[in-house]
Amino acid sequence: MRLVLLGPPGAGKGTQANVLCKEFKVLHISTGDLLREAVRNKAAVGLEAKAYMDKGELVPDEIVTKMITEKLKDTDVSSGFILDGFPRTKRQAEILDKALETLRLPLDMVVYFETKEDTILRRLTGRRVCRKCGYNFHVTNIPPKKEGVCDYCGGELYQRDDDKEVTIRKRIDVYNNQTKELIDYYTEKKLLHKASGDLEVNALFSELKKGFKESGMI
Ligand code: AP5
Ligand code: MG
């Protein structure tokens, strides 16, 4: 299974990628997570990226594509992968196509999470993330058993710096202006599969599995 998850911020890409990776034993590659890790480790690339991330803008293509092409080269992805939050521009999509062509591992499907703006705002203002394992909770939709503590590893839950309403709105604008054109890009390549990002986690998972079965992926 080789997938791209495409959709606005808060559509549930990370949450669904976690569920899918557990079920299908494939690798989860999230550029947002990789960048936040680089920020935490105070790596040069992280320091450069942080200024863009805090403003809700895209990190320059050169930084992100280098990170992903290295990851695809250095990791065994032959049993499958889910790309979450990458590509986000046409340039990134073209570079990904080339890298996967070299590896002879073409994409099976690009899942587009169509999601309403009020869903996005509700989800992102209530999101809480585990500092240790990165699991996403939500104060009302997916609350942890104990407030502020991760159910899975006991780590501390925190609110992402870019989950303030003003930055969320900027991220939505950036998505509409720079990423949405990928819907046409992947429609032309006959890879796009639409799913409803407004559904709750298990309902969306069932809808996706149905789509995978119909297209012969599982
Ligand atoms: P990134 O980390 O990728 O953020 P994003 O795309 O804005 O998406 P999010 O992670 O906010 O949302 P999500 O769709 O994963 O939703 P989640 O599952 O968490 O990127 C951050 C920044 O890094 C960017 O702004 C940019 O600066 C930079 N960057 C990253 N990639 C880049 C690239 N390729 N190029 C350039 N720059 C890049 O869910 C959200 C909440 O809702 C959670 O609380 C969750 O518990 C809850 N929830 C999820 N699904 C459901 C559901 N079905 N029902 C109810 N609640 C749900
Ligand atoms: Mg995410």
PDB file of C-alpha atoms and ligand atoms in Angstrom:
ATOM      1  CA  MET A   1       0.000   0.000   0.000  1.00  0.00           C
ATOM      2  CA  ARG A   2       1.503   3.301  -1.146  1.00  0.00           C
ATOM      3  CA  LEU A   3      -0.687   6.272  -0.307  1.00  0.00           C
ATOM      4  CA  VAL A   4      -0.698  10.037  -0.106  1.00  0.00           C
ATOM      5  CA  LEU A   5      -3.155  11.655   2.329  1.00  0.00           C
ATOM      6  CA  LEU A   6      -4.201  15.046   1.005  1.00  0.00           C
ATOM      7  CA  GLY A   7      -6.456  17.520   2.777  1.00  0.00           C
ATOM      8  CA  PRO A   8      -6.702  20.733   4.741  1.00  0.00           C
ATOM      9  CA  PRO A   9      -5.175  21.179   8.194  1.00  0.00           C
ATOM     10  CA  GLY A  10      -7.228  19.315  10.788  1.00  0.00           C
ATOM     11  CA  ALA A  11      -8.843  16.998   8.226  1.00  0.00           C
ATOM     12  CA  GLY A  12      -7.613  14.041  10.274  1.00  0.00           C
ATOM     13  CA  LYS A  13      -4.685  12.968   8.074  1.00  0.00           C
ATOM     14  CA  GLY A  14      -2.386  12.149  11.001  1.00  0.00           C
ATOM     15  CA  THR A  15      -5.099  10.388  12.986  1.00  0.00           C
ATOM     16  CA  GLN A  16      -6.215   8.237  10.040  1.00  0.00           C
ATOM     17  CA  ALA A  17      -2.588   7.520   9.047  1.00  0.00           C
ATOM     18  CA  ASN A  18      -2.005   6.077  12.544  1.00  0.00           C
ATOM     19  CA  VAL A  19      -5.032   3.788  12.239  1.00  0.00           C
ATOM     20  CA  LEU A  20      -4.154   2.675   8.695  1.00  0.00           C
ATOM     21  CA  CYS A  21      -0.503   2.022   9.521  1.00  0.00           C
ATOM     22  CA  LYS A  22      -1.457  -0.181  12.470  1.00  0.00           C
ATOM     23  CA  GLU A  23      -3.937  -2.180  10.365  1.00  0.00           C
ATOM     24  CA  PHE A  24      -1.826  -2.551   7.204  1.00  0.00           C
ATOM     25  CA  LYS A  25       1.685  -2.516   8.765  1.00  0.00           C
ATOM     26  CA  VAL A  26       3.042   0.242   6.558  1.00  0.00           C
ATOM     27  CA  LEU A  27       5.272   3.184   7.358  1.00  0.00           C
ATOM     28  CA  HIS A  28       3.813   6.577   8.352  1.00  0.00           C
ATOM     29  CA  ILE A  29       5.812   9.484   6.928  1.00  0.00           C
ATOM     30  CA  SER A  30       4.588  12.923   8.028  1.00  0.00           C
ATOM     31  CA  THR A  31       6.571  15.984   6.978  1.00  0.00           C
ATOM     32  CA  GLY A  32       4.948  17.972   9.803  1.00  0.00           C
ATOM     33  CA  ASP A  33       6.168  15.401  12.366  1.00  0.00           C
ATOM     34  CA  LEU A  34       9.653  15.256  10.797  1.00  0.00           C
ATOM     35  CA  LEU A  35       9.902  19.062  10.874  1.00  0.00           C
ATOM     36  CA  ARG A  36       8.692  19.280  14.501  1.00  0.00           C
ATOM     37  CA  GLU A  37      11.274  16.625  15.431  1.00  0.00           C
ATOM     38  CA  ALA A  38      14.007  18.716  13.755  1.00  0.00           C
ATOM     39  CA  VAL A  39      12.786  21.764  15.719  1.00  0.00           C
ATOM     40  CA  ARG A  40      12.894  19.772  19.006  1.00  0.00           C
ATOM     41  CA  ASN A  41      16.413  18.532  18.232  1.00  0.00           C
ATOM     42  CA  LYS A  42      17.514  22.082  17.373  1.00  0.00           C
ATOM     43  CA  ALA A  43      18.784  20.808  14.010  1.00  0.00           C
ATOM     44  CA  ALA A  44      19.740  23.525  11.493  1.00  0.00           C
ATOM     45  CA  VAL A  45      16.860  22.538   9.222  1.00  0.00           C
ATOM     46  CA  GLY A  46      14.462  22.769  12.198  1.00  0.00           C
ATOM     47  CA  LEU A  47      15.587  26.258  13.130  1.00  0.00           C
ATOM     48  CA  GLU A  48      15.065  27.405   9.555  1.00  0.00           C
ATOM     49  CA  ALA A  49      11.674  25.691   9.283  1.00  0.00           C
ATOM     50  CA  LYS A  50      10.296  26.946  12.617  1.00  0.00           C
ATOM     51  CA  ALA A  51       9.900  30.546  11.446  1.00  0.00           C
ATOM     52  CA  TYR A  52       7.624  29.405   8.604  1.00  0.00           C
ATOM     53  CA  MET A  53       5.681  26.890  10.718  1.00  0.00           C
ATOM     54  CA  ASP A  54       4.944  29.409  13.478  1.00  0.00           C
ATOM     55  CA  LYS A  55       3.436  31.757  10.887  1.00  0.00           C
ATOM     56  CA  GLY A  56       1.385  28.945   9.308  1.00  0.00           C
ATOM     57  CA  GLU A  57       3.299  29.257   6.031  1.00  0.00           C
ATOM     58  CA  LEU A  58       4.795  26.443   3.972  1.00  0.00           C
ATOM     59  CA  VAL A  59       8.434  25.574   4.576  1.00  0.00           C
ATOM     60  CA  PRO A  60      10.372  26.103   1.279  1.00  0.00           C
ATOM     61  CA  ASP A  61      10.117  23.204  -1.204  1.00  0.00           C
ATOM     62  CA  GLU A  62      13.919  22.610  -1.248  1.00  0.00           C
ATOM     63  CA  ILE A  63      14.014  21.851   2.492  1.00  0.00           C
ATOM     64  CA  VAL A  64      11.003  19.550   2.510  1.00  0.00           C
ATOM     65  CA  THR A  65      11.780  17.644  -0.700  1.00  0.00           C
ATOM     66  CA  LYS A  66      15.373  17.008   0.453  1.00  0.00           C
ATOM     67  CA  MET A  67      14.032  15.650   3.738  1.00  0.00           C
ATOM     68  CA  ILE A  68      11.577  13.314   1.977  1.00  0.00           C
ATOM     69  CA  THR A  69      13.875  12.074  -0.782  1.00  0.00           C
ATOM     70  CA  GLU A  70      16.524  11.223   1.852  1.00  0.00           C
ATOM     71  CA  LYS A  71      13.916   9.450   3.966  1.00  0.00           C
ATOM     72  CA  LEU A  72      12.703   7.395   0.969  1.00  0.00           C
ATOM     73  CA  LYS A  73      16.287   6.474   0.062  1.00  0.00           C
ATOM     74  CA  ASP A  74      17.456   5.590   3.588  1.00  0.00           C
ATOM     75  CA  THR A  75      14.370   3.693   4.763  1.00  0.00           C
ATOM     76  CA  ASP A  76      13.026   0.357   3.599  1.00  0.00           C
ATOM     77  CA  VAL A  77       9.676   1.396   2.144  1.00  0.00           C
ATOM     78  CA  SER A  78       9.202  -1.705  -0.005  1.00  0.00           C
ATOM     79  CA  SER A  79       6.347  -2.983   2.192  1.00  0.00           C
ATOM     80  CA  GLY A  80       4.428   0.284   1.811  1.00  0.00           C
ATOM     81  CA  PHE A  81       4.052   3.800   3.158  1.00  0.00           C
ATOM     82  CA  ILE A  82       1.571   6.545   3.895  1.00  0.00           C
ATOM     83  CA  LEU A  83       2.682  10.093   3.138  1.00  0.00           C
ATOM     84  CA  ASP A  84       0.846  12.560   5.381  1.00  0.00           C
ATOM     85  CA  GLY A  85       1.131  16.274   4.579  1.00  0.00           C
ATOM     86  CA  PHE A  86       3.428  15.738   1.608  1.00  0.00           C
ATOM     87  CA  PRO A  87       3.326  16.767  -1.210  1.00  0.00           C
ATOM     88  CA  ARG A  88       1.790  20.214  -0.681  1.00  0.00           C
ATOM     89  CA  THR A  89       2.817  22.008  -3.881  1.00  0.00           C
ATOM     90  CA  LYS A  90       2.989  20.947  -7.541  1.00  0.00           C
ATOM     91  CA  ARG A  91       6.791  21.172  -7.377  1.00  0.00           C
ATOM     92  CA  GLN A  92       6.835  18.756  -4.414  1.00  0.00           C
ATOM     93  CA  ALA A  93       4.477  16.384  -6.266  1.00  0.00           C
ATOM     94  CA  GLU A  94       6.738  16.334  -9.340  1.00  0.00           C
ATOM     95  CA  ILE A  95       9.844  15.635  -7.243  1.00  0.00           C
ATOM     96  CA  LEU A  96       7.986  12.844  -5.428  1.00  0.00           C
ATOM     97  CA  ASP A  97       6.955  11.296  -8.766  1.00  0.00           C
ATOM     98  CA  LYS A  98      10.610  11.213  -9.876  1.00  0.00           C
ATOM     99  CA  ALA A  99      11.849   9.720  -6.579  1.00  0.00           C
ATOM    100  CA  LEU A 100       9.203   6.975  -6.650  1.00  0.00           C
ATOM    101  CA  GLU A 101       9.899   6.251 -10.321  1.00  0.00           C
ATOM    102  CA  THR A 102      13.581   5.674  -9.462  1.00  0.00           C
ATOM    103  CA  LEU A 103      12.549   3.314  -6.656  1.00  0.00           C
ATOM    104  CA  ARG A 104       9.966   1.635  -8.951  1.00  0.00           C
ATOM    105  CA  LEU A 105       7.356   2.154  -6.258  1.00  0.00           C
ATOM    106  CA  PRO A 106       4.518   4.177  -7.839  1.00  0.00           C
ATOM    107  CA  LEU A 107       1.620   5.527  -5.762  1.00  0.00           C
ATOM    108  CA  ASP A 108      -1.517   3.359  -5.535  1.00  0.00           C
ATOM    109  CA  MET A 109      -3.874   6.130  -4.478  1.00  0.00           C
ATOM    110  CA  VAL A 110      -4.149   9.709  -3.231  1.00  0.00           C
ATOM    111  CA  VAL A 111      -6.889  10.041  -0.626  1.00  0.00           C
ATOM    112  CA  TYR A 112      -8.409  13.506  -0.507  1.00  0.00           C
ATOM    113  CA  PHE A 113     -10.150  14.317   2.794  1.00  0.00           C
ATOM    114  CA  GLU A 114     -12.949  16.770   1.911  1.00  0.00           C
ATOM    115  CA  THR A 115     -13.588  18.645   5.158  1.00  0.00           C
ATOM    116  CA  LYS A 116     -15.814  21.584   6.197  1.00  0.00           C
ATOM    117  CA  GLU A 117     -14.167  24.687   7.649  1.00  0.00           C
ATOM    118  CA  ASP A 118     -16.097  24.579  10.945  1.00  0.00           C
ATOM    119  CA  THR A 119     -14.950  20.956  11.447  1.00  0.00           C
ATOM    120  CA  ILE A 120     -11.343  22.072  10.900  1.00  0.00           C
ATOM    121  CA  LEU A 121     -11.603  24.891  13.445  1.00  0.00           C
ATOM    122  CA  ARG A 122     -13.286  22.716  16.089  1.00  0.00           C
ATOM    123  CA  ARG A 123     -10.721  19.972  15.663  1.00  0.00           C
ATOM    124  CA  LEU A 124      -7.599  22.108  15.684  1.00  0.00           C
ATOM    125  CA  THR A 125      -8.529  24.365  18.591  1.00  0.00           C
ATOM    126  CA  GLY A 126      -9.222  21.216  20.671  1.00  0.00           C
ATOM    127  CA  ARG A 127      -6.249  19.107  19.560  1.00  0.00           C
ATOM    128  CA  ARG A 128      -3.773  17.882  22.159  1.00  0.00           C
ATOM    129  CA  VAL A 129      -0.620  16.008  21.093  1.00  0.00           C
ATOM    130  CA  CYS A 130       1.596  13.661  23.114  1.00  0.00           C
ATOM    131  CA  ARG A 131       5.079  15.107  23.536  1.00  0.00           C
ATOM    132  CA  LYS A 132       6.576  11.613  23.715  1.00  0.00           C
ATOM    133  CA  CYS A 133       4.825   9.430  21.099  1.00  0.00           C
ATOM    134  CA  GLY A 134       3.055  12.095  18.986  1.00  0.00           C
ATOM    135  CA  TYR A 135      -0.454  10.576  19.328  1.00  0.00           C
ATOM    136  CA  ASN A 136      -3.262  13.091  18.587  1.00  0.00           C
ATOM    137  CA  PHE A 137      -6.100  13.497  21.097  1.00  0.00           C
ATOM    138  CA  HIS A 138      -8.976  15.980  21.145  1.00  0.00           C
ATOM    139  CA  VAL A 139     -10.445  17.549  24.274  1.00  0.00           C
ATOM    140  CA  THR A 140     -13.991  16.461  23.373  1.00  0.00           C
ATOM    141  CA  ASN A 141     -13.863  14.220  20.237  1.00  0.00           C
ATOM    142  CA  ILE A 142     -11.070  11.886  21.365  1.00  0.00           C
ATOM    143  CA  PRO A 143     -10.329  12.750  24.999  1.00  0.00           C
ATOM    144  CA  PRO A 144      -7.543  10.994  26.908  1.00  0.00           C
ATOM    145  CA  LYS A 145      -8.622   8.877  29.908  1.00  0.00           C
ATOM    146  CA  LYS A 146      -6.745  11.262  32.210  1.00  0.00           C
ATOM    147  CA  GLU A 147      -6.589  14.955  31.319  1.00  0.00           C
ATOM    148  CA  GLY A 148      -3.162  16.034  30.029  1.00  0.00           C
ATOM    149  CA  VAL A 149      -1.741  12.481  29.944  1.00  0.00           C
ATOM    150  CA  CYS A 150      -1.282  10.165  26.937  1.00  0.00           C
ATOM    151  CA  ASP A 151      -3.280   6.889  27.170  1.00  0.00           C
ATOM    152  CA  TYR A 152      -0.565   4.956  25.336  1.00  0.00           C
ATOM    153  CA  CYS A 153       2.775   6.056  26.801  1.00  0.00           C
ATOM    154  CA  GLY A 154       1.942   8.311  29.770  1.00  0.00           C
ATOM    155  CA  GLY A 155       3.601  11.294  28.022  1.00  0.00           C
ATOM    156  CA  GLU A 156       2.515  14.896  28.583  1.00  0.00           C
ATOM    157  CA  LEU A 157      -0.120  16.317  26.196  1.00  0.00           C
ATOM    158  CA  TYR A 158       0.476  19.782  24.734  1.00  0.00           C
ATOM    159  CA  GLN A 159      -1.122  22.213  22.292  1.00  0.00           C
ATOM    160  CA  ARG A 160       0.813  22.774  19.051  1.00  0.00           C
ATOM    161  CA  ASP A 161       2.226  26.321  18.605  1.00  0.00           C
ATOM    162  CA  ASP A 162       0.419  26.632  15.248  1.00  0.00           C
ATOM    163  CA  ASP A 163      -2.989  25.634  16.678  1.00  0.00           C
ATOM    164  CA  LYS A 164      -3.940  29.223  17.625  1.00  0.00           C
ATOM    165  CA  GLU A 165      -7.017  30.450  15.735  1.00  0.00           C
ATOM    166  CA  VAL A 166      -5.148  33.175  13.795  1.00  0.00           C
ATOM    167  CA  THR A 167      -2.482  30.665  12.622  1.00  0.00           C
ATOM    168  CA  ILE A 168      -5.106  28.038  11.814  1.00  0.00           C
ATOM    169  CA  ARG A 169      -6.864  30.556   9.511  1.00  0.00           C
ATOM    170  CA  LYS A 170      -3.529  31.335   7.819  1.00  0.00           C
ATOM    171  CA  ARG A 171      -2.888  27.594   7.313  1.00  0.00           C
ATOM    172  CA  ILE A 172      -6.337  27.210   5.719  1.00  0.00           C
ATOM    173  CA  ASP A 173      -5.553  30.111   3.318  1.00  0.00           C
ATOM    174  CA  VAL A 174      -2.190  28.572   2.447  1.00  0.00           C
ATOM    175  CA  TYR A 175      -3.894  25.243   1.781  1.00  0.00           C
ATOM    176  CA  ASN A 176      -6.495  26.893  -0.505  1.00  0.00           C
ATOM    177  CA  ASN A 177      -3.868  28.895  -2.412  1.00  0.00           C
ATOM    178  CA  GLN A 178      -0.974  26.441  -2.697  1.00  0.00           C
ATOM    179  CA  THR A 179      -2.072  22.859  -2.020  1.00  0.00           C
ATOM    180  CA  LYS A 180      -5.612  22.560  -3.410  1.00  0.00           C
ATOM    181  CA  GLU A 181      -4.288  22.496  -6.995  1.00  0.00           C
ATOM    182  CA  LEU A 182      -2.943  19.016  -6.257  1.00  0.00           C
ATOM    183  CA  ILE A 183      -6.526  17.751  -6.462  1.00  0.00           C
ATOM    184  CA  ASP A 184      -6.445  18.452 -10.222  1.00  0.00           C
ATOM    185  CA  TYR A 185      -2.886  17.140 -10.519  1.00  0.00           C
ATOM    186  CA  TYR A 186      -3.826  13.737  -9.068  1.00  0.00           C
ATOM    187  CA  THR A 187      -7.267  13.633 -10.744  1.00  0.00           C
ATOM    188  CA  GLU A 188      -5.483  13.843 -14.100  1.00  0.00           C
ATOM    189  CA  LYS A 189      -3.235  10.976 -13.054  1.00  0.00           C
ATOM    190  CA  LYS A 190      -6.380   8.972 -12.111  1.00  0.00           C
ATOM    191  CA  LEU A 191      -5.106   8.511  -8.562  1.00  0.00           C
ATOM    192  CA  LEU A 192      -7.528  10.710  -6.600  1.00  0.00           C
ATOM    193  CA  HIS A 193     -10.010   9.071  -4.227  1.00  0.00           C
ATOM    194  CA  LYS A 194     -12.388  11.364  -2.318  1.00  0.00           C
ATOM    195  CA  ALA A 195     -13.308  10.631   1.298  1.00  0.00           C
ATOM    196  CA  SER A 196     -15.347  12.610   3.820  1.00  0.00           C
ATOM    197  CA  GLY A 197     -13.011  14.146   6.405  1.00  0.00           C
ATOM    198  CA  ASP A 198     -16.076  15.148   8.457  1.00  0.00           C
ATOM    199  CA  LEU A 199     -16.840  11.539   9.418  1.00  0.00           C
ATOM    200  CA  GLU A 200     -15.769  10.249  12.820  1.00  0.00           C
ATOM    201  CA  VAL A 201     -12.551   8.198  12.941  1.00  0.00           C
ATOM    202  CA  ASN A 202     -13.978   4.649  12.669  1.00  0.00           C
ATOM    203  CA  ALA A 203     -16.596   5.549  10.052  1.00  0.00           C
ATOM    204  CA  LEU A 204     -13.911   7.149   7.884  1.00  0.00           C
ATOM    205  CA  PHE A 205     -11.642   4.133   8.340  1.00  0.00           C
ATOM    206  CA  SER A 206     -14.468   1.803   7.144  1.00  0.00           C
ATOM    207  CA  GLU A 207     -15.141   4.079   4.157  1.00  0.00           C
ATOM    208  CA  LEU A 208     -11.454   3.996   3.226  1.00  0.00           C
ATOM    209  CA  LYS A 209     -11.210   0.209   3.552  1.00  0.00           C
ATOM    210  CA  LYS A 210     -14.215  -0.113   1.226  1.00  0.00           C
ATOM    211  CA  GLY A 211     -12.440   2.109  -1.326  1.00  0.00           C
ATOM    212  CA  PHE A 212      -9.233   0.064  -1.050  1.00  0.00           C
ATOM    213  CA  LYS A 213     -11.189  -3.174  -1.634  1.00  0.00           C
ATOM    214  CA  GLU A 214     -13.040  -1.756  -4.648  1.00  0.00           C
ATOM    215  CA  SER A 215      -9.785  -0.657  -6.237  1.00  0.00           C
ATOM    216  CA  GLY A 216      -8.129  -4.050  -5.568  1.00  0.00           C
ATOM    217  CA  MET A 217      -5.527  -2.647  -3.168  1.00  0.00           C
ATOM    218  CA  ILE A 218      -6.467  -5.055  -0.361  1.00  0.00           C
TER     219      ILE A 218
HETATM  220  P1  AP5 B   1       1.321  19.449   9.470  1.00  0.00           P
HETATM  221  O1  AP5 B   1       1.798  18.930  10.748  1.00  0.00           O
HETATM  222  O2  AP5 B   1       1.280  18.536   8.300  1.00  0.00           O
HETATM  223  O3  AP5 B   1      -0.092  20.130   9.709  1.00  0.00           O
HETATM  224  P2  AP5 B   1      -1.385  20.248   8.781  1.00  0.00           P
HETATM  225  O4  AP5 B   1      -1.324  19.794   7.393  1.00  0.00           O
HETATM  226  O5  AP5 B   1      -1.783  21.659   8.959  1.00  0.00           O
HETATM  227  O6  AP5 B   1      -2.335  19.217   9.334  1.00  0.00           O
HETATM  228  P3  AP5 B   1      -2.572  18.882  10.813  1.00  0.00           P
HETATM  229  O7  AP5 B   1      -1.510  18.010  11.341  1.00  0.00           O
HETATM  230  O8  AP5 B   1      -2.882  20.153  11.564  1.00  0.00           O
HETATM  231  O9  AP5 B   1      -3.965  18.108  10.696  1.00  0.00           O
HETATM  232  P4  AP5 B   1      -4.268  16.576  10.406  1.00  0.00           P
HETATM  233  O10 AP5 B   1      -5.026  16.510   9.121  1.00  0.00           O
HETATM  234  O11 AP5 B   1      -3.078  15.698  10.560  1.00  0.00           O
HETATM  235  O12 AP5 B   1      -5.322  16.300  11.581  1.00  0.00           O
HETATM  236  P5  AP5 B   1      -5.192  15.411  12.913  1.00  0.00           P
HETATM  237  O13 AP5 B   1      -5.259  13.977  12.557  1.00  0.00           O
HETATM  238  O14 AP5 B   1      -4.095  15.870  13.795  1.00  0.00           O
HETATM  239  O15 AP5 B   1       2.195  20.720   9.055  1.00  0.00           O
HETATM  240  C1  AP5 B   1       2.524  21.722   9.991  1.00  0.00           C
HETATM  241  C2  AP5 B   1       3.397  22.774   9.329  1.00  0.00           C
HETATM  242  O16 AP5 B   1       4.633  22.166   8.863  1.00  0.00           O
HETATM  243  C3  AP5 B   1       2.820  23.435   8.063  1.00  0.00           C
HETATM  244  O17 AP5 B   1       1.992  24.537   8.384  1.00  0.00           O
HETATM  245  C4  AP5 B   1       4.082  23.850   7.325  1.00  0.00           C
HETATM  246  O18 AP5 B   1       4.642  25.013   7.882  1.00  0.00           O
HETATM  247  C5  AP5 B   1       5.042  22.679   7.606  1.00  0.00           C
HETATM  248  N1  AP5 B   1       4.962  21.620   6.593  1.00  0.00           N
HETATM  249  C6  AP5 B   1       4.572  20.332   6.780  1.00  0.00           C
HETATM  250  N2  AP5 B   1       4.616  19.636   5.637  1.00  0.00           N
HETATM  251  C7  AP5 B   1       5.038  20.506   4.688  1.00  0.00           C
HETATM  252  C8  AP5 B   1       5.269  20.385   3.292  1.00  0.00           C
HETATM  253  N3  AP5 B   1       5.043  19.238   2.630  1.00  0.00           N
HETATM  254  N4  AP5 B   1       5.685  21.484   2.621  1.00  0.00           N
HETATM  255  C9  AP5 B   1       5.917  22.668   3.260  1.00  0.00           C
HETATM  256  N5  AP5 B   1       5.710  22.842   4.589  1.00  0.00           N
HETATM  257  C10 AP5 B   1       5.279  21.768   5.295  1.00  0.00           C
HETATM  258  O19 AP5 B   1      -6.603  15.783  13.595  1.00  0.00           O
HETATM  259  C11 AP5 B   1      -6.847  17.058  14.123  1.00  0.00           C
HETATM  260  C12 AP5 B   1      -7.650  16.933  15.427  1.00  0.00           C
HETATM  261  O20 AP5 B   1      -8.928  16.373  15.170  1.00  0.00           O
HETATM  262  C13 AP5 B   1      -7.015  16.027  16.490  1.00  0.00           C
HETATM  263  O21 AP5 B   1      -7.284  16.575  17.749  1.00  0.00           O
HETATM  264  C14 AP5 B   1      -7.743  14.684  16.332  1.00  0.00           C
HETATM  265  O22 AP5 B   1      -7.808  13.987  17.568  1.00  0.00           O
HETATM  266  C15 AP5 B   1      -9.122  15.123  15.848  1.00  0.00           C
HETATM  267  N6  AP5 B   1      -9.686  14.214  14.838  1.00  0.00           N
HETATM  268  C16 AP5 B   1      -8.998  13.666  13.789  1.00  0.00           C
HETATM  269  N7  AP5 B   1      -9.818  12.922  13.023  1.00  0.00           N
HETATM  270  C17 AP5 B   1     -11.054  13.025  13.600  1.00  0.00           C
HETATM  271  C18 AP5 B   1     -12.327  12.499  13.258  1.00  0.00           C
HETATM  272  N8  AP5 B   1     -12.476  11.726  12.171  1.00  0.00           N
HETATM  273  N9  AP5 B   1     -13.374  12.795  14.048  1.00  0.00           N
HETATM  274  C19 AP5 B   1     -13.215  13.584  15.133  1.00  0.00           C
HETATM  275  N10 AP5 B   1     -12.048  14.123  15.511  1.00  0.00           N
HETATM  276  C20 AP5 B   1     -10.978  13.851  14.756  1.00  0.00           C
HETATM  277 MG    MG B   2      -1.037  16.037  11.057  1.00  0.00          MG
END
